[in-house]
Tab-separated table of C-alpha atoms in Angstrom:
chain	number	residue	atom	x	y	z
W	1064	UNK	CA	12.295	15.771	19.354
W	1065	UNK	CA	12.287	14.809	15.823
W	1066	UNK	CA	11.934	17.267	13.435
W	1067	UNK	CA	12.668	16.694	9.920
W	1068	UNK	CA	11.313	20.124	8.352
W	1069	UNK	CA	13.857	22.391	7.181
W	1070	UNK	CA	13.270	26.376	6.466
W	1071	UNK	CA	14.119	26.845	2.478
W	1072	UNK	CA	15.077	24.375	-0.809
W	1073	UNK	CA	18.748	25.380	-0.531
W	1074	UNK	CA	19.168	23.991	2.733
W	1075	UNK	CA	16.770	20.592	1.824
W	1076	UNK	CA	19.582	19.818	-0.634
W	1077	UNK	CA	22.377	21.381	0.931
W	1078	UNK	CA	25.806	18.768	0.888
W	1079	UNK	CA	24.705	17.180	-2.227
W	1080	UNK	CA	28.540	15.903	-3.468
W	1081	UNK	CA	29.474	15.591	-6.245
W	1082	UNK	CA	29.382	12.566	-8.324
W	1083	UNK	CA	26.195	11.432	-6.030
W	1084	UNK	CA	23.668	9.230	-6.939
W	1085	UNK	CA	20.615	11.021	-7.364
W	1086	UNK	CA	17.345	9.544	-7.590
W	1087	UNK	CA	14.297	11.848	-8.738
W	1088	UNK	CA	10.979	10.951	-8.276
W	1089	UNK	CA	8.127	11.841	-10.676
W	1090	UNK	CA	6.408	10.174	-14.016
W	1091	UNK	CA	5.573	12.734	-16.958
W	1092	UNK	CA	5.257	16.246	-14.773
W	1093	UNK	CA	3.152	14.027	-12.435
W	1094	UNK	CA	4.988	14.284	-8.871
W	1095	UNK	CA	8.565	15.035	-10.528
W	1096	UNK	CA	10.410	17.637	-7.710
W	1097	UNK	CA	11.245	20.186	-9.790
W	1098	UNK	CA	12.105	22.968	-6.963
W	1099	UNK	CA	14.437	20.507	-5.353
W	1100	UNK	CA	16.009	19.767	-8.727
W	1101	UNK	CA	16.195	23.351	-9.300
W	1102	UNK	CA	17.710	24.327	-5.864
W	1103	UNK	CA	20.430	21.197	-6.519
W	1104	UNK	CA	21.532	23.893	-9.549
W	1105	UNK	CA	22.611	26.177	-6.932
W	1106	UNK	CA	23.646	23.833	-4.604
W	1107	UNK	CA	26.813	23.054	-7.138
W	1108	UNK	CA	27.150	19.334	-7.009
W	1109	UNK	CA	28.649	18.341	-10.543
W	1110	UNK	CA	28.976	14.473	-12.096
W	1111	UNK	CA	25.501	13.158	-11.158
W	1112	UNK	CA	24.029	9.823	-12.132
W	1113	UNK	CA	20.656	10.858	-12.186
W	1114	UNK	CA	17.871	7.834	-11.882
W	1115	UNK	CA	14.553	9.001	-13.206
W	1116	UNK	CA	11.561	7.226	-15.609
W	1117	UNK	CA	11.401	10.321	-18.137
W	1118	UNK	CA	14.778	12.305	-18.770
W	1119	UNK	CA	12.770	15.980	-17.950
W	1120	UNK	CA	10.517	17.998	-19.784
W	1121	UNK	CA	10.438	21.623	-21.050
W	1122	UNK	CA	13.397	23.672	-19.631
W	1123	UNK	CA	12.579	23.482	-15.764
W	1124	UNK	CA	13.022	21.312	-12.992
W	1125	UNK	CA	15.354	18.175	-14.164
W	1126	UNK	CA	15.607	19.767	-17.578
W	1127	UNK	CA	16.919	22.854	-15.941
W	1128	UNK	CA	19.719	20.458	-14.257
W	1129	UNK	CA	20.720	18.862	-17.110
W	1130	UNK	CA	20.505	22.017	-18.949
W	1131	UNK	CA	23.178	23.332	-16.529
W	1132	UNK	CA	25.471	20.501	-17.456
W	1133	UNK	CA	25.299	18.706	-13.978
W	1134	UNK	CA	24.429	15.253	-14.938
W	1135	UNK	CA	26.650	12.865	-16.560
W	1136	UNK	CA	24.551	9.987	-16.801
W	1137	UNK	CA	21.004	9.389	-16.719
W	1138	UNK	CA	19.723	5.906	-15.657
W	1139	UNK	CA	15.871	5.619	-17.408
W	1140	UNK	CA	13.136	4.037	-19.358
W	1141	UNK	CA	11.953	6.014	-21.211
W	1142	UNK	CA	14.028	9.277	-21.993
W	1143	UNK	CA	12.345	10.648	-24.903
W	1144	UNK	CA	9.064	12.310	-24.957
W	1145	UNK	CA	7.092	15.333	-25.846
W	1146	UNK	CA	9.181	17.764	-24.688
W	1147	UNK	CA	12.238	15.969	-23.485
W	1148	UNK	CA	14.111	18.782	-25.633
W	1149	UNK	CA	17.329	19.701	-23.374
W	1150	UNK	CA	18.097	16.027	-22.984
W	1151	UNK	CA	17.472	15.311	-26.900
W	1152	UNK	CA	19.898	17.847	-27.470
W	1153	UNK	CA	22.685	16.879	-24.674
W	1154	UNK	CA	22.173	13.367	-26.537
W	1155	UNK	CA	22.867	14.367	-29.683
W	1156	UNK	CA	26.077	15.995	-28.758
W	1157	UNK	CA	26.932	12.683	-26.931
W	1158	UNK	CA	27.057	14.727	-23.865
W	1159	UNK	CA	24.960	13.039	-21.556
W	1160	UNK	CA	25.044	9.655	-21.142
W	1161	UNK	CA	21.675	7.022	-20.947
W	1162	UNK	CA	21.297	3.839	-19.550
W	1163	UNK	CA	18.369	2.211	-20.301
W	1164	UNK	CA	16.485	0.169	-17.708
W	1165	UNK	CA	12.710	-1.268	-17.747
W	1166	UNK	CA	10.772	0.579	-16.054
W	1167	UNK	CA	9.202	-1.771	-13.253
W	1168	UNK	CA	13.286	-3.448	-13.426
W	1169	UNK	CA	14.489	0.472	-12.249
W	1170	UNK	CA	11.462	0.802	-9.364
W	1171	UNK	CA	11.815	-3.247	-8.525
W	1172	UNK	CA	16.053	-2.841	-8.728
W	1173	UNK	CA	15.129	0.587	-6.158
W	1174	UNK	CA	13.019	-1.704	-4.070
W	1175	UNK	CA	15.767	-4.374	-4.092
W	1176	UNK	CA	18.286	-1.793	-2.362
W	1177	UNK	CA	15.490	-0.530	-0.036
W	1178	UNK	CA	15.027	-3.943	1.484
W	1179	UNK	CA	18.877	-4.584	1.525
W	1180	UNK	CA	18.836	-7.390	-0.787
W	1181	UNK	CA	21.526	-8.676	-3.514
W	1182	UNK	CA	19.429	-8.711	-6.404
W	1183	UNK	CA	16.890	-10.386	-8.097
W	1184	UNK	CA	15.857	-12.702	-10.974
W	1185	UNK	CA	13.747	-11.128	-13.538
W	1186	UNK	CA	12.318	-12.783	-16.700
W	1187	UNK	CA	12.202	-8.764	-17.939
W	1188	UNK	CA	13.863	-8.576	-21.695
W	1189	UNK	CA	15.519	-12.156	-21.447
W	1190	UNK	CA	16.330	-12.839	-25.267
W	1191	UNK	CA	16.311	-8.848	-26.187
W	1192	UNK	CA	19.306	-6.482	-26.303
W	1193	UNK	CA	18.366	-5.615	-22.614
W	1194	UNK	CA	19.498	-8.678	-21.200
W	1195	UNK	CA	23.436	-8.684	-23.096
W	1196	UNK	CA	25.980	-9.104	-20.346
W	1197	UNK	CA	23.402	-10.179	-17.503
W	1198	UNK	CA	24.110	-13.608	-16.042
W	1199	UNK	CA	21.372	-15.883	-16.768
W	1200	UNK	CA	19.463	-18.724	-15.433
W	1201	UNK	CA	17.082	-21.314	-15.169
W	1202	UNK	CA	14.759	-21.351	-12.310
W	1203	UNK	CA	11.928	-24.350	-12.609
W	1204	UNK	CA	12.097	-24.327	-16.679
W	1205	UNK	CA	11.867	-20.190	-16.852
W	1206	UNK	CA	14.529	-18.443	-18.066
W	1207	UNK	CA	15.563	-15.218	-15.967
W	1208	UNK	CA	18.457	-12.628	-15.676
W	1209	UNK	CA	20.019	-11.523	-12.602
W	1210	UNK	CA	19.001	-7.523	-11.677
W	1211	UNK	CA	21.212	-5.816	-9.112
W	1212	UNK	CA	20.251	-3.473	-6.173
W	1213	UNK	CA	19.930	-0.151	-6.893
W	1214	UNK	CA	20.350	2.557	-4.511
W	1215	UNK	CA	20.955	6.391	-4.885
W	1216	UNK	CA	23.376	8.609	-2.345
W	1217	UNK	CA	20.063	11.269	-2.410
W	1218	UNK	CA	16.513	10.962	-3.127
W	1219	UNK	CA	14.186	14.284	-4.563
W	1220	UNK	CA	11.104	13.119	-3.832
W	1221	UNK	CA	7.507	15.368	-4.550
W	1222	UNK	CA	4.691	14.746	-2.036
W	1223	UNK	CA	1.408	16.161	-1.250
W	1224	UNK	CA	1.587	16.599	2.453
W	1225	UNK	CA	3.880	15.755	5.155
W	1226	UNK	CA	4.397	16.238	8.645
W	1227	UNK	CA	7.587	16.958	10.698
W	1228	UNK	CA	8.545	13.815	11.368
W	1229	UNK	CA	8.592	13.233	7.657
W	1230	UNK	CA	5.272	11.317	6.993
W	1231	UNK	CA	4.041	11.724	3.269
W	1232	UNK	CA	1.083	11.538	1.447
W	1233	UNK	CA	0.459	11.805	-2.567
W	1234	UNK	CA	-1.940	12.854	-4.197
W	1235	UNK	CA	-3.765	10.293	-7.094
W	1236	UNK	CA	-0.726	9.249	-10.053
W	1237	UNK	CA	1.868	11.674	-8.462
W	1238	UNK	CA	2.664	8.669	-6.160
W	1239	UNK	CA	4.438	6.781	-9.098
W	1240	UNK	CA	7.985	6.543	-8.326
W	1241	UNK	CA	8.409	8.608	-5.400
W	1242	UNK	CA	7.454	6.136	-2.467
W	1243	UNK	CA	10.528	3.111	-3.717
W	1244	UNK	CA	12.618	5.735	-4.078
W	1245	UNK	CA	12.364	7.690	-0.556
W	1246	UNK	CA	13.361	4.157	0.525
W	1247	UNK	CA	16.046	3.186	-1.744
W	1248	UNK	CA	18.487	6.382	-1.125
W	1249	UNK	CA	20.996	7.520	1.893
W	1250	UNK	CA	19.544	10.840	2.085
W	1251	UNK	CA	15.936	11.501	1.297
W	1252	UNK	CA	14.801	15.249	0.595
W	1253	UNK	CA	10.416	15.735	0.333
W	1254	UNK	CA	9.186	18.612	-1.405
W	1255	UNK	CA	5.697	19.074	-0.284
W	1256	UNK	CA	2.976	21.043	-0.875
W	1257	UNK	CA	1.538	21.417	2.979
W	1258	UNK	CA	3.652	21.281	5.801
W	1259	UNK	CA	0.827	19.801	8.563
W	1260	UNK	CA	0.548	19.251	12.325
W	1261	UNK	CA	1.904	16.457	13.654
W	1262	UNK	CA	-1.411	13.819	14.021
W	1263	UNK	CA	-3.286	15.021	10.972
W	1264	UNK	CA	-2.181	12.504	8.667
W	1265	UNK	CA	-4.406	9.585	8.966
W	1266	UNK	CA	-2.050	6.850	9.752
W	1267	UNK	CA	-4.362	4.280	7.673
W	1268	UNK	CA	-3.278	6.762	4.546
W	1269	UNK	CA	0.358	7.192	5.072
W	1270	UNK	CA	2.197	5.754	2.196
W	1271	UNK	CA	5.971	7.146	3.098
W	1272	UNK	CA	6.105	6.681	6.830
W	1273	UNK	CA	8.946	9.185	8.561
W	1274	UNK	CA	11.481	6.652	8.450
W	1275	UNK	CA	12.473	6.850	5.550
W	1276	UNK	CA	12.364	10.247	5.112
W	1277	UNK	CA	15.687	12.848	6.527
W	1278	UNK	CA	14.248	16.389	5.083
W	1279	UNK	CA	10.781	18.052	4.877
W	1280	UNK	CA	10.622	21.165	3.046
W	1281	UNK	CA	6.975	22.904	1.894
W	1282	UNK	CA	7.065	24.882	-1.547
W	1283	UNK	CA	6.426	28.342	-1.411
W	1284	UNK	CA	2.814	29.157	-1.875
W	1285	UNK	CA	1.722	30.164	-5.001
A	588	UNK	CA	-12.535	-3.632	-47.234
A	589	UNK	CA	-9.622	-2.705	-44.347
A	590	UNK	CA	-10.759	-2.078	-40.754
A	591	UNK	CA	-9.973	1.414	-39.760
A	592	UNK	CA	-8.001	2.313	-36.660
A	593	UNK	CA	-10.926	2.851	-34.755
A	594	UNK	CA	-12.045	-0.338	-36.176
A	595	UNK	CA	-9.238	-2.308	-35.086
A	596	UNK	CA	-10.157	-1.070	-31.413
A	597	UNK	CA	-13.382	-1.724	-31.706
A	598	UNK	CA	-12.944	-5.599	-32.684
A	599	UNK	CA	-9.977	-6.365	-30.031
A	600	UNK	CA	-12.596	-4.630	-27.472
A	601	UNK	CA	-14.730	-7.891	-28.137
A	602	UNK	CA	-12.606	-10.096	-27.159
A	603	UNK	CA	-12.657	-8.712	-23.375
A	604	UNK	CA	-14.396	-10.313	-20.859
A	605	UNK	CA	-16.381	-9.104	-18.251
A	606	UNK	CA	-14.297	-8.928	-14.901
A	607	UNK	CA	-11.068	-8.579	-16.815
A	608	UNK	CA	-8.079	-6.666	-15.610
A	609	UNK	CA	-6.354	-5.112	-18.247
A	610	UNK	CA	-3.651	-2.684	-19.824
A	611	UNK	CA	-3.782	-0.761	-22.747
A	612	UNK	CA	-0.362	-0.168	-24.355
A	613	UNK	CA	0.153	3.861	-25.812
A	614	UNK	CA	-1.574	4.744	-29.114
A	615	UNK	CA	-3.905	2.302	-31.143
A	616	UNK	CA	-4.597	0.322	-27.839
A	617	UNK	CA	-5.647	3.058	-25.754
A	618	UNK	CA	-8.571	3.312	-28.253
A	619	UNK	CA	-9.813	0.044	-27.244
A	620	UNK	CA	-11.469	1.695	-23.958
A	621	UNK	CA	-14.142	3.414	-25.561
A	622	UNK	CA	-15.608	0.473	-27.552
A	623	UNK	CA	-16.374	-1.751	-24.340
A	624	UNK	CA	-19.692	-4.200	-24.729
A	625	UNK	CA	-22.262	-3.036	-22.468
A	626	UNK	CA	-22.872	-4.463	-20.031
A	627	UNK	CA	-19.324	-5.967	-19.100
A	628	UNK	CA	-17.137	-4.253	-16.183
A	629	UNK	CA	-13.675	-4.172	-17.660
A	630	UNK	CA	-10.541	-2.881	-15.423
A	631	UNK	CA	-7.930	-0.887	-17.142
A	632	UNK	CA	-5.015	-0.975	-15.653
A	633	UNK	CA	-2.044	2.209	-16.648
A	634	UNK	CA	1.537	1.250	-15.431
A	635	UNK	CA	2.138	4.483	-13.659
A	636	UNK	CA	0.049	3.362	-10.472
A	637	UNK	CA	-3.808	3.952	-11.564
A	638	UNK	CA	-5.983	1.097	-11.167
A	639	UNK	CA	-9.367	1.748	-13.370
A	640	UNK	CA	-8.507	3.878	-15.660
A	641	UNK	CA	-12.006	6.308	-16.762
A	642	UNK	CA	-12.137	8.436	-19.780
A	643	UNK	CA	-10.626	11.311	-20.507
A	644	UNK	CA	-11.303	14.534	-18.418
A	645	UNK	CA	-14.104	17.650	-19.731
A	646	UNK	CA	-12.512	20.435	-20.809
A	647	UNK	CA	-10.596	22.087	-18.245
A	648	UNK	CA	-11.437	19.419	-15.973
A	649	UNK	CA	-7.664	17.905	-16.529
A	650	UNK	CA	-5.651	17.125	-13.237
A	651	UNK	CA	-1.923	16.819	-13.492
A	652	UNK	CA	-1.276	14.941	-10.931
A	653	UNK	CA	-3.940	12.157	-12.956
A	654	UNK	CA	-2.253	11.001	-16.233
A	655	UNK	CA	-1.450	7.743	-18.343
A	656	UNK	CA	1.234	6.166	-19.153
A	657	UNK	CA	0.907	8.437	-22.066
A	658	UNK	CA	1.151	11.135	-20.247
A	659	UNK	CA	-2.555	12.504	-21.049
A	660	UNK	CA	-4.829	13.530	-18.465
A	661	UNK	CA	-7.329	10.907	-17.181
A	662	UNK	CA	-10.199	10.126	-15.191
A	663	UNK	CA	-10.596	7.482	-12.291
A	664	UNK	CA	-13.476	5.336	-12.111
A	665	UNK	CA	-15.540	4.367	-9.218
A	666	UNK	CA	-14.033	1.948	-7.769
A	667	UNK	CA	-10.117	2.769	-9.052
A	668	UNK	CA	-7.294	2.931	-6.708
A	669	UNK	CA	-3.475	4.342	-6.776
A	670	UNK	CA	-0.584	2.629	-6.138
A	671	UNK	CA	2.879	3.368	-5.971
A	672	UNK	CA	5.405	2.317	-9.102
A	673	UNK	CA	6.926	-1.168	-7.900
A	674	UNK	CA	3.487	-2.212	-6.990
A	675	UNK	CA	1.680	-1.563	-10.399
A	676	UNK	CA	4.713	-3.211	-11.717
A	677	UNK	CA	4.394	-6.230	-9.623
A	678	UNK	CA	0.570	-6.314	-10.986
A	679	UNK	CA	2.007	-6.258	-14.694
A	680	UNK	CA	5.269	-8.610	-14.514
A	681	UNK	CA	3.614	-11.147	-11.723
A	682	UNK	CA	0.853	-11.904	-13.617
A	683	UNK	CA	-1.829	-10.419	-12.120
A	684	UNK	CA	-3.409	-8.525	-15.114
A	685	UNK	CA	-5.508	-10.570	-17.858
A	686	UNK	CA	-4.352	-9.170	-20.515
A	687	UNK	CA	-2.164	-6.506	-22.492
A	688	UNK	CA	-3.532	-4.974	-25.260
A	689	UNK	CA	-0.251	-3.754	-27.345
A	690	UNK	CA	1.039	-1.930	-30.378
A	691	UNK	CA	3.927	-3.521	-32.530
A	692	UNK	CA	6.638	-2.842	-35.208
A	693	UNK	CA	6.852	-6.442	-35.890
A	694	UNK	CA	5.579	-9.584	-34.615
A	695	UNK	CA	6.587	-13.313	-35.933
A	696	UNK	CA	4.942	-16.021	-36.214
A	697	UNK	CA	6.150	-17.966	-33.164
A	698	UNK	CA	4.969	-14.877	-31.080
A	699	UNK	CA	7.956	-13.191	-30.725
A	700	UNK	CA	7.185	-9.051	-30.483
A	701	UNK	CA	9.238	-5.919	-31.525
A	702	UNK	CA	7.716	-2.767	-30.426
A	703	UNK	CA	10.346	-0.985	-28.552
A	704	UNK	CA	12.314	0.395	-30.917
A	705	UNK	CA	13.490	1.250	-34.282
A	706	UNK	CA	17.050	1.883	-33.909
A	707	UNK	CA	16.656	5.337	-35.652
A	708	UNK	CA	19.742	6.936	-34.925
A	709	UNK	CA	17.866	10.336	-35.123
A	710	UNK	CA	16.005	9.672	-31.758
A	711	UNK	CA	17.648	8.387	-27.796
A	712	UNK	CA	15.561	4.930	-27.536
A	713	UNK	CA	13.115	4.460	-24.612
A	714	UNK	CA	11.729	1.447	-23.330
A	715	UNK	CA	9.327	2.138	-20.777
A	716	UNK	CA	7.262	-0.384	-19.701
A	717	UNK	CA	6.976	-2.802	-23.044
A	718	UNK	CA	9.400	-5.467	-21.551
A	719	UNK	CA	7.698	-5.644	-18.556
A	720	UNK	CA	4.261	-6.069	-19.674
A	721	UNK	CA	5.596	-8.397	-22.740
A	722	UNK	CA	6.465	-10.766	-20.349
A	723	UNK	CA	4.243	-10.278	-17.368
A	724	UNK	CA	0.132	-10.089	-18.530
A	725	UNK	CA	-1.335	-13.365	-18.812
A	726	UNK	CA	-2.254	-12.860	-22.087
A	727	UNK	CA	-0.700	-10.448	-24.988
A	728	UNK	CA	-2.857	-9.104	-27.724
A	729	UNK	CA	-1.264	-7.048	-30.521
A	730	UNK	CA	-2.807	-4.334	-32.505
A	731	UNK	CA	-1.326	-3.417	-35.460
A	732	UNK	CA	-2.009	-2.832	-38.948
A	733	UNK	CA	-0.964	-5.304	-41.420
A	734	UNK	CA	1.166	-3.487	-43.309
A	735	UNK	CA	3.796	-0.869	-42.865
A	736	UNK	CA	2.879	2.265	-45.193
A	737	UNK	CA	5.196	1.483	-47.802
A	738	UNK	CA	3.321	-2.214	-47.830
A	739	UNK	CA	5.825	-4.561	-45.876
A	740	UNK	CA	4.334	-7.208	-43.525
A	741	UNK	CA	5.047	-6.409	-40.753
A	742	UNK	CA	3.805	-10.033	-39.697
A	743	UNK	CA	6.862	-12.051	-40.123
A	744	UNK	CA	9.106	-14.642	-40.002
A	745	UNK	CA	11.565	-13.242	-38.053
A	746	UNK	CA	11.245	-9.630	-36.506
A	747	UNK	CA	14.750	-7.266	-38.165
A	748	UNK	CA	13.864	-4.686	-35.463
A	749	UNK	CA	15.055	-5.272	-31.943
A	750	UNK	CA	12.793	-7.335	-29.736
A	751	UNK	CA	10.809	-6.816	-26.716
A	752	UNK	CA	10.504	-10.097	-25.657
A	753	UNK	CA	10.156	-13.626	-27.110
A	754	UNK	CA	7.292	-15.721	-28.209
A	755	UNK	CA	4.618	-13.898	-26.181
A	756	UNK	CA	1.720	-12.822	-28.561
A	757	UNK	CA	-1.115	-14.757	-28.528
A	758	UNK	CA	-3.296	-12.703	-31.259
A	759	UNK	CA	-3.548	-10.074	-33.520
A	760	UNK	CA	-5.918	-7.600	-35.070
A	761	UNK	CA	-5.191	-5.972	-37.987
A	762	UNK	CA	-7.059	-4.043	-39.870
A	763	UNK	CA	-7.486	-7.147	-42.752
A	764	UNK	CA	-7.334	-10.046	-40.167
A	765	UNK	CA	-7.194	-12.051	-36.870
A	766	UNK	CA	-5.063	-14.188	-36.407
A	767	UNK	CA	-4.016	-16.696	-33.734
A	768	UNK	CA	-0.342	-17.090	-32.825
A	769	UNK	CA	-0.275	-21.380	-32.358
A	770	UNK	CA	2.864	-23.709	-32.028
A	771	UNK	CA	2.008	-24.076	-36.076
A	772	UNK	CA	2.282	-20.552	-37.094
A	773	UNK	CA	-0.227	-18.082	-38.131
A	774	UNK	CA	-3.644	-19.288	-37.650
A	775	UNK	CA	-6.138	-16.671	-39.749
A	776	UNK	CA	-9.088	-16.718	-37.489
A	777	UNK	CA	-10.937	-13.629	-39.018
A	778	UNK	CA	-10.450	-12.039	-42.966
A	779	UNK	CA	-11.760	-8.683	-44.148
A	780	UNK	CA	-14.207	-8.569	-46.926
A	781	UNK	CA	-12.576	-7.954	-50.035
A	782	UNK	CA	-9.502	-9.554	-49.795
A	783	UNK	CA	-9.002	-13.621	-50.040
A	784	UNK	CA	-6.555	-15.936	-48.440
A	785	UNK	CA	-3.715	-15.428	-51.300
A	786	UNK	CA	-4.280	-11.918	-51.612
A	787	UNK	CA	-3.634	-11.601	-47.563
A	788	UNK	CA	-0.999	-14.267	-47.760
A	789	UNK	CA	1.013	-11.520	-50.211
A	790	UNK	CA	0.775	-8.951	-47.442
A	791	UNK	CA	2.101	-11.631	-44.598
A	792	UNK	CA	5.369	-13.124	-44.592
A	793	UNK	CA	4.959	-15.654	-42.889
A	794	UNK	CA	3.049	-18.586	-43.814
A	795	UNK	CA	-0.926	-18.500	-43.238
A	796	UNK	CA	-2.801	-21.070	-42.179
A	797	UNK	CA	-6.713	-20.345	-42.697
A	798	UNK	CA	-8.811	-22.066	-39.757
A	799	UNK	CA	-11.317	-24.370	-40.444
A	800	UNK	CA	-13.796	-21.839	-39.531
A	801	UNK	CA	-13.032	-19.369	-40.929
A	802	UNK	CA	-15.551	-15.931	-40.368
A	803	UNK	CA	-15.429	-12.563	-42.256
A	804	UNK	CA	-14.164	-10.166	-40.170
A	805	UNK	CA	-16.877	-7.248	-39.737
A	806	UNK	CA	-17.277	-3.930	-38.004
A	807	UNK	CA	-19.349	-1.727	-37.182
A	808	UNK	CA	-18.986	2.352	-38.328
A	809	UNK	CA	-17.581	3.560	-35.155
């Protein structure tokens, strides 16, 4: 029997090591998985490379990681916005530090190491500041730099519903990242909001089928 | 007399055509939505995975899981769909959108665009999705105005501020002009009342060329 559902947060992220990989879903406050961020606190794992569009907001959730000094690096577009205060501040200090990717280069470099494939060729910031280092080259008169795979130890990934054999559903823009990167990592974790029966999600509207998902925990009601 | 901001919208909003899919970059170009001809069905597209993009929510009507790429709460129209991250990026870099509607630091006169950032050491620099679309829409539009407050063109010879991506921009509104990016140069399509071809040629650094139609450019109190 396959049952992917687990009772509580701290054991959906239990055995997070440290150093991991962690990919975490979420654009804005729109589908970001701030319990399971907030359970990897007490989990313990130290040295994370955290991949993630915005670098948090407020003081919860990711904030609330990096807050507690457990990422070392943060791999991201767009790190600064309103209320992106606790990583403004580890940046300042120079203790955090940012890579900064395109956004549809992170999702398609995610997608890459989801479909096990070496890379791609991207015409994304060719001639910019972006592109310094990357090997370049000429496909049919375009001009296009080579992206590598990208693929995280663990992914925290906020859905709407799922089922026990780890079938997800969003809801409207909360889909954003989450869906590449429930494919792209080892160990994929699903914070949902409704744990339901096996059979009621309509296969035509399952976006994250089971497969790719290893844990399936509901958020406490509230 | 200069265009206002809402202005500036409001002219780069007739320039859509009816059936066009298209995305509005964040700030001055998100304006551009509520100045739409009647009568033509225009798509907007936001990189976080919404697909016909309505207006903004009533009061207290706001859904968080429904935002931007701005992060402000939105609407979907009839008609709009959700997708997940790599696939609304695969709609912006591969192509598939008419048009980008973007704001800019800088743009020269062989196209090339800085809007990313300003190097301020003050503040972490984000990219987001500016690369991406800078190379990907069909078309680029820029909407800026013509001068930065302290008066320097910001229509140029040769962008100073790092670039997004290279000879790209096809036009731009300002609020004193139009103006066509060609393998010539600057090509003033459109010039506000009140100000001639020398007296805008002071505010541009590069060279103008004034087309041989020439029309005021006009717009409505909105």
């Amino acid at each position: 029997m396959i049952d992917k559902r687990v009772g509580n947060l701290a054991e959906a992220v239990a055995g997070v090591r440290d150093g991991a990989v962690v990919l975490c879903g979420g654009f804005g406050e729109a589908g970001l998985p701030n319990a399971l961020c907030e359970a990897l606190i007490e989990e313990g794992a130290r040295d994370l490379t955290v991949v993630a569009n915005n670098a948090g907001t407020g003081r919860r959730g990711l904030a609330a990681l990096m807050a507690a000094r457990r990422v070392r690096k943060i791999i991201c577009s767009f790190p600064r916005s309103s209320g992106s205060v606790v990583f403004e501040e580890l940046y300042a200090k120079g203790e955090i530090e940012l890579e900064l990717v395109p956004q549809g280069i992170i999702s398609e470099r995610m997608r890459c190491a989801a479909a096990g494939l070496g890379g791609f060729y991207s015409p994304v910031s060719v001639g910019t500041r972006l592109a310094e280092g990357k090997e370049h080259r000429e496909i049919d008169g375009r001009v296009y730099v080579l992206e590598k795979p990208l693929k995280g130890d663990v992914a925290l990934i906020a859905a709407d519903r799922g089922d026990r054999w780890g079938n997800l559903t969003y809801r409207k823009s909360a889909r954003n990242f989450n869906p590449t990167m429930a494919m792209a990592a080892d160990l994929a974790i699903a914070q949902v909001r409704e744990i339901v029966e096996l059979g009621d999600l309509d296969p035509e509207v399952i976006v994250t089928p089971g497969i790719f998902v290893d844990r399936l925990v509901a958020l406490p009601r509230v | 007399m200069p265009l206002t901001r809402r202005q500036i919208a409001w002219r780069a909003a007739q320039d859509l055509k009816d059936g066009a899919y298209v995305n509005l970059g964040i700030g001055l170009p998100t304006l551009v939505s509520d100045y739409i001809p009647e009568g033509r069905e225009i798509v907007f597209q936001s990189e976080n995975g919404v697909l016909g993009v309505g207006p903004a929510p009533g009061a207290n009507a706001a859904d968080p899981d429904l935002i931007n790429a701005g992060k402000q709460p939105i609407t979907l129209v009839t008609g709009g769909s959700y997708v997940h991250h790599t696939d609304s990026f695969l709609m912006i870099r591969g192509g598939h959108l008419d048009c980008a509607l973007l704001g800019a630091f800088e743009v020269s006169d062989k196209g090339d665009l800085a809007n990313w950032t300003t190097d301020d050491p003050r503040f972490p620099p984000g990219v987001g999705g500016a690369m991406d679309l800078a190379v990907g829409a069909k078309e680029i539009r820029v909407l800026v105005e013509h001068t930065t407050k302290g008066g320097a063109p910001r229509l140029v010879r040769r962008c100073q501020y790092p670039l997004t991506a290279e000879r790209v921009v096809k036009r731009i509104y300002t609020d004193l002009a139009v103006i066509d990016v060609t393998t010539q140069g600057f090509l003033l399509r459109e010039i506000a009342e009140g100000i001639d071809v020398s007296g805008l040629q002071a505010k541009t650094e590069a060279p103008l060329r004034a087309a041989p139609d020439l029309k005021p450019l006009r717009a409505p109190v909105v």
